[in-house]
């Protein structure tokens, strides 16, 4: 689509989820957008591996916080259903396998969860489980409203009245494990409800308690999988963007961002030497990589390299000549020495002797992931990241890695067989492997950290790298290592934040915000008004009523209690008058005598 006269131009560096989402939003707002991607595919880590009829999700394989996806498509004037994205519900959520052979099934089915919790913690355990859900629900709702939909462009943003009162309620200064221990009294269930911190690239003993929101969304909203692979979501966003005029340039690596003498981003230079101008640049490449490779050297770039990073992984992608019904779509194998395994990853930055790991069998929920009667399988083994500037991390010596991968594979296969009885090795027909070096070389991930910077308290909110460069105007960032953080739905939320920041600074209208306002107004009318909305007039039975603070019974009891209090006070008052009268009489008699 040709550029219109006077139309503003934007360049997006990187076609990850955040970049694709930002490109579509800016194009809808009137920009002429071009996306430059070093690889020959979109989606970044949210991409697919195909081989001989088998399909593997290279990165994310479970769709959480579904409302954020629905919101993103709605803002762009469409829906996932309209774009051909079909979400399949994974039930159960997980099978959790323990070292002693026990297996716990996590589910959105409350009756099933009641049985699971009471089996291990007795009748009182289920009440505490509901308390855990209540707290994690609060974390979820507060985070979505006050964090995932708001920018934190400076330290004062943390002090805004709409956020500050809720800060303590989010439990950012306590770990997920410590909060879960309040509700679950056995070590088994504490592990079952804290392993999800791995999705943030953190240990449950260090991850802020806020992130129990992940357990909430799994247990309350479910785990979903897009038919055809997670990349179907990205592909749909690409198509939407292209309808708005976005141009994608794949296999086109960027050398550096062009900067003017008055500290303004004016475009990019490709590795081919070609220079392209634009009114603004949005970087979706790994943030630490971008600061150190696409921009001039700076103290800030060096400081980012020293920040705590998330973990890396050895990921196996296995094709089998048969199915393994012993495994569900999502399976977690927890290490016997739970804390020690996380300490090996996040404190020693090494590979645990006995790791906790995740096994995804997409063909269990989506048969198109493998040929009939066969299974595809992805195994993610969290490990430490590569050596950093402080000398901590894993060596990059290729000979060491051959042995490490071989030993890790043997451990995974033997663990799965010992706990489930499934003999995978006898039916493995092909494998692909990603190591920390693969993640770094393919996706420019600093130190091979698959989830970007860590999500400790001092690396989130106003402390996380900003969405706009502090020095260079017209230069913005979106993705895992900037606000609001890592994960596909979180990066989608980030694309909305940075797009609104850009449009706001330029004084341009925000098309989806108008739509949001209209929707909120319609909701208000539906709740409190009587005019027609949608297909018909609001019925009285559907109107939101002013709910009494207390029931009628409580009101009667309170009135009776109040009457009793007044009666007691009255009696005490009369007694006090009587005592004073008796005192006066006795005093008079003494004077007469």
PDB file of N, CA and C in Angstrom, residues 134-182:
ATOM      1  N   UNK A 134      -8.984 -16.692  46.240  1.00  0.00           N
ATOM      2  CA  UNK A 134      -9.444 -15.324  46.490  1.00  0.00           C
ATOM      3  C   UNK A 134      -8.267 -14.345  46.418  1.00  0.00           C
ATOM      4  N   UNK A 135      -7.155 -14.700  47.073  1.00  0.00           N
ATOM      5  CA  UNK A 135      -5.999 -13.808  47.053  1.00  0.00           C
ATOM      6  C   UNK A 135      -5.402 -13.689  45.653  1.00  0.00           C
ATOM      7  N   UNK A 136      -5.257 -14.816  44.970  1.00  0.00           N
ATOM      8  CA  UNK A 136      -4.664 -14.775  43.629  1.00  0.00           C
ATOM      9  C   UNK A 136      -5.596 -14.078  42.641  1.00  0.00           C
ATOM     10  N   UNK A 137      -6.908 -14.187  42.873  1.00  0.00           N
ATOM     11  CA  UNK A 137      -7.873 -13.433  42.056  1.00  0.00           C
ATOM     12  C   UNK A 137      -7.652 -11.930  42.233  1.00  0.00           C
ATOM     13  N   UNK A 138      -7.417 -11.514  43.479  1.00  0.00           N
ATOM     14  CA  UNK A 138      -7.156 -10.105  43.745  1.00  0.00           C
ATOM     15  C   UNK A 138      -5.862  -9.667  43.044  1.00  0.00           C
ATOM     16  N   UNK A 139      -4.838 -10.501  43.119  1.00  0.00           N
ATOM     17  CA  UNK A 139      -3.591 -10.186  42.413  1.00  0.00           C
ATOM     18  C   UNK A 139      -3.840 -10.021  40.913  1.00  0.00           C
ATOM     19  N   UNK A 140      -4.654 -10.918  40.379  1.00  0.00           N
ATOM     20  CA  UNK A 140      -4.952 -10.908  38.944  1.00  0.00           C
ATOM     21  C   UNK A 140      -5.670  -9.618  38.534  1.00  0.00           C
ATOM     22  N   UNK A 141      -6.782  -9.316  39.218  1.00  0.00           N
ATOM     23  CA  UNK A 141      -7.583  -8.159  38.833  1.00  0.00           C
ATOM     24  C   UNK A 141      -6.821  -6.849  39.036  1.00  0.00           C
ATOM     25  N   UNK A 142      -6.115  -6.727  40.149  1.00  0.00           N
ATOM     26  CA  UNK A 142      -5.355  -5.498  40.407  1.00  0.00           C
ATOM     27  C   UNK A 142      -4.223  -5.340  39.405  1.00  0.00           C
ATOM     28  N   UNK A 143      -3.564  -6.433  39.053  1.00  0.00           N
ATOM     29  CA  UNK A 143      -2.449  -6.361  38.111  1.00  0.00           C
ATOM     30  C   UNK A 143      -2.918  -5.971  36.713  1.00  0.00           C
ATOM     31  N   UNK A 144      -4.008  -6.578  36.277  1.00  0.00           N
ATOM     32  CA  UNK A 144      -4.528  -6.248  34.946  1.00  0.00           C
ATOM     33  C   UNK A 144      -4.935  -4.774  34.887  1.00  0.00           C
ATOM     34  N   UNK A 145      -5.627  -4.310  35.913  1.00  0.00           N
ATOM     35  CA  UNK A 145      -6.140  -2.939  35.911  1.00  0.00           C
ATOM     36  C   UNK A 145      -5.051  -1.898  36.108  1.00  0.00           C
ATOM     37  N   UNK A 146      -4.174  -2.127  37.070  1.00  0.00           N
ATOM     38  CA  UNK A 146      -3.238  -1.077  37.484  1.00  0.00           C
ATOM     39  C   UNK A 146      -1.808  -1.256  36.975  1.00  0.00           C
ATOM     40  N   UNK A 147      -1.485  -2.416  36.398  1.00  0.00           N
ATOM     41  CA  UNK A 147      -0.116  -2.654  35.921  1.00  0.00           C
ATOM     42  C   UNK A 147      -0.078  -2.928  34.420  1.00  0.00           C
ATOM     43  N   UNK A 148      -0.855  -3.914  33.973  1.00  0.00           N
ATOM     44  CA  UNK A 148      -0.787  -4.330  32.575  1.00  0.00           C
ATOM     45  C   UNK A 148      -1.443  -3.339  31.619  1.00  0.00           C
ATOM     46  N   UNK A 149      -2.257  -2.440  32.148  1.00  0.00           N
ATOM     47  CA  UNK A 149      -2.914  -1.454  31.288  1.00  0.00           C
ATOM     48  C   UNK A 149      -2.433  -0.035  31.557  1.00  0.00           C
ATOM     49  N   UNK A 150      -1.370   0.103  32.356  1.00  0.00           N
ATOM     50  CA  UNK A 150      -0.838   1.423  32.686  1.00  0.00           C
ATOM     51  C   UNK A 150       0.660   1.457  32.409  1.00  0.00           C
ATOM     52  N   UNK A 151       1.143   2.638  32.038  1.00  0.00           N
ATOM     53  CA  UNK A 151       2.585   2.794  31.853  1.00  0.00           C
ATOM     54  C   UNK A 151       3.206   3.298  33.151  1.00  0.00           C
ATOM     55  N   UNK A 152       4.448   2.915  33.379  1.00  0.00           N
ATOM     56  CA  UNK A 152       5.205   3.382  34.539  1.00  0.00           C
ATOM     57  C   UNK A 152       6.457   4.070  34.003  1.00  0.00           C
ATOM     58  N   UNK A 153       6.260   5.280  33.472  1.00  0.00           N
ATOM     59  CA  UNK A 153       7.327   5.983  32.759  1.00  0.00           C
ATOM     60  C   UNK A 153       8.311   6.683  33.680  1.00  0.00           C
ATOM     61  N   UNK A 154       7.983   6.747  34.976  1.00  0.00           N
ATOM     62  CA  UNK A 154       8.914   7.332  35.939  1.00  0.00           C
ATOM     63  C   UNK A 154       8.569   6.815  37.332  1.00  0.00           C
ATOM     64  N   UNK A 155       9.410   7.134  38.310  1.00  0.00           N
ATOM     65  CA  UNK A 155       9.202   6.627  39.664  1.00  0.00           C
ATOM     66  C   UNK A 155       7.915   7.155  40.284  1.00  0.00           C
ATOM     67  N   UNK A 156       7.525   8.376  39.917  1.00  0.00           N
ATOM     68  CA  UNK A 156       6.302   8.957  40.474  1.00  0.00           C
ATOM     69  C   UNK A 156       5.057   8.174  40.071  1.00  0.00           C
ATOM     70  N   UNK A 157       5.171   7.399  38.976  1.00  0.00           N
ATOM     71  CA  UNK A 157       4.016   6.624  38.525  1.00  0.00           C
ATOM     72  C   UNK A 157       3.580   5.608  39.577  1.00  0.00           C
ATOM     73  N   UNK A 158       4.530   5.157  40.388  1.00  0.00           N
ATOM     74  CA  UNK A 158       4.195   4.193  41.440  1.00  0.00           C
ATOM     75  C   UNK A 158       3.441   4.849  42.590  1.00  0.00           C
ATOM     76  N   UNK A 159       3.463   6.184  42.628  1.00  0.00           N
ATOM     77  CA  UNK A 159       2.813   6.911  43.714  1.00  0.00           C
ATOM     78  C   UNK A 159       1.435   7.439  43.336  1.00  0.00           C
ATOM     79  N   UNK A 160       0.984   7.142  42.117  1.00  0.00           N
ATOM     80  CA  UNK A 160      -0.311   7.681  41.721  1.00  0.00           C
ATOM     81  C   UNK A 160      -1.415   7.090  42.603  1.00  0.00           C
ATOM     82  N   UNK A 161      -2.396   7.900  42.949  1.00  0.00           N
ATOM     83  CA  UNK A 161      -3.446   7.486  43.884  1.00  0.00           C
ATOM     84  C   UNK A 161      -4.209   6.239  43.460  1.00  0.00           C
ATOM     85  N   UNK A 162      -4.306   6.003  42.158  1.00  0.00           N
ATOM     86  CA  UNK A 162      -5.062   4.838  41.702  1.00  0.00           C
ATOM     87  C   UNK A 162      -4.300   3.533  41.912  1.00  0.00           C
ATOM     88  N   UNK A 163      -2.980   3.633  42.146  1.00  0.00           N
ATOM     89  CA  UNK A 163      -2.168   2.422  42.290  1.00  0.00           C
ATOM     90  C   UNK A 163      -1.633   2.205  43.702  1.00  0.00           C
ATOM     91  N   UNK A 164      -1.124   3.266  44.312  1.00  0.00           N
ATOM     92  CA  UNK A 164      -0.422   3.142  45.589  1.00  0.00           C
ATOM     93  C   UNK A 164      -1.215   2.409  46.671  1.00  0.00           C
ATOM     94  N   UNK A 165      -2.530   2.682  46.832  1.00  0.00           N
ATOM     95  CA  UNK A 165      -3.267   1.984  47.893  1.00  0.00           C
ATOM     96  C   UNK A 165      -3.295   0.466  47.727  1.00  0.00           C
ATOM     97  N   UNK A 166      -3.062  -0.014  46.490  1.00  0.00           N
ATOM     98  CA  UNK A 166      -3.155  -1.447  46.223  1.00  0.00           C
ATOM     99  C   UNK A 166      -1.801  -2.149  46.265  1.00  0.00           C
ATOM    100  N   UNK A 167      -0.740  -1.400  46.419  1.00  0.00           N
ATOM    101  CA  UNK A 167       0.598  -1.981  46.321  1.00  0.00           C
ATOM    102  C   UNK A 167       0.802  -3.115  47.322  1.00  0.00           C
ATOM    103  N   UNK A 168       0.456  -2.883  48.576  1.00  0.00           N
ATOM    104  CA  UNK A 168       0.656  -3.913  49.592  1.00  0.00           C
ATOM    105  C   UNK A 168      -0.226  -5.131  49.322  1.00  0.00           C
ATOM    106  N   UNK A 169      -1.440  -4.892  48.802  1.00  0.00           N
ATOM    107  CA  UNK A 169      -2.363  -5.997  48.517  1.00  0.00           C
ATOM    108  C   UNK A 169      -1.822  -6.930  47.444  1.00  0.00           C
ATOM    109  N   UNK A 170      -0.858  -6.443  46.648  1.00  0.00           N
ATOM    110  CA  UNK A 170      -0.252  -7.271  45.606  1.00  0.00           C
ATOM    111  C   UNK A 170       0.871  -8.154  46.141  1.00  0.00           C
ATOM    112  N   UNK A 171       1.253  -7.970  47.394  1.00  0.00           N
ATOM    113  CA  UNK A 171       2.301  -8.767  48.045  1.00  0.00           C
ATOM    114  C   UNK A 171       3.592  -8.839  47.232  1.00  0.00           C
ATOM    115  N   UNK A 172       4.108  -7.690  46.781  1.00  0.00           N
ATOM    116  CA  UNK A 172       5.337  -7.718  45.976  1.00  0.00           C
ATOM    117  C   UNK A 172       6.592  -7.999  46.796  1.00  0.00           C
ATOM    118  N   UNK A 173       6.496  -7.864  48.121  1.00  0.00           N
ATOM    119  CA  UNK A 173       7.679  -8.040  48.964  1.00  0.00           C
ATOM    120  C   UNK A 173       7.726  -9.429  49.607  1.00  0.00           C
ATOM    121  N   UNK A 174       6.778 -10.277  49.260  1.00  0.00           N
ATOM    122  CA  UNK A 174       6.782 -11.665  49.715  1.00  0.00           C
ATOM    123  C   UNK A 174       6.869 -12.568  48.486  1.00  0.00           C
ATOM    124  N   UNK A 175       7.427 -13.743  48.666  1.00  0.00           N
ATOM    125  CA  UNK A 175       7.574 -14.663  47.540  1.00  0.00           C
ATOM    126  C   UNK A 175       6.282 -15.447  47.305  1.00  0.00           C
ATOM    127  N   UNK A 176       6.155 -15.980  46.112  1.00  0.00           N
ATOM    128  CA  UNK A 176       5.014 -16.849  45.798  1.00  0.00           C
ATOM    129  C   UNK A 176       4.971 -18.012  46.778  1.00  0.00           C
ATOM    130  N   UNK A 177       6.140 -18.570  47.067  1.00  0.00           N
ATOM    131  CA  UNK A 177       6.188 -19.734  47.949  1.00  0.00           C
ATOM    132  C   UNK A 177       5.702 -19.381  49.357  1.00  0.00           C
ATOM    133  N   UNK A 178       6.127 -18.230  49.876  1.00  0.00           N
ATOM    134  CA  UNK A 178       5.710 -17.857  51.230  1.00  0.00           C
ATOM    135  C   UNK A 178       4.215 -17.580  51.289  1.00  0.00           C
ATOM    136  N   UNK A 179       3.658 -16.962  50.245  1.00  0.00           N
ATOM    137  CA  UNK A 179       2.210 -16.717  50.232  1.00  0.00           C
ATOM    138  C   UNK A 179       1.437 -18.028  50.113  1.00  0.00           C
ATOM    139  N   UNK A 180       1.916 -18.933  49.261  1.00  0.00           N
ATOM    140  CA  UNK A 180       1.231 -20.219  49.099  1.00  0.00           C
ATOM    141  C   UNK A 180       1.283 -21.033  50.392  1.00  0.00           C
ATOM    142  N   UNK A 181       2.367 -20.883  51.148  1.00  0.00           N
ATOM    143  CA  UNK A 181       2.526 -21.640  52.397  1.00  0.00           C
ATOM    144  C   UNK A 181       1.479 -21.242  53.437  1.00  0.00           C
ATOM    145  N   UNK A 182       0.914 -20.062  53.290  1.00  0.00           N
ATOM    146  CA  UNK A 182      -0.144 -19.627  54.198  1.00  0.00           C
ATOM    147  C   UNK A 182      -1.404 -20.464  54.000  1.00  0.00           C
TER     148      UNK A 182
END
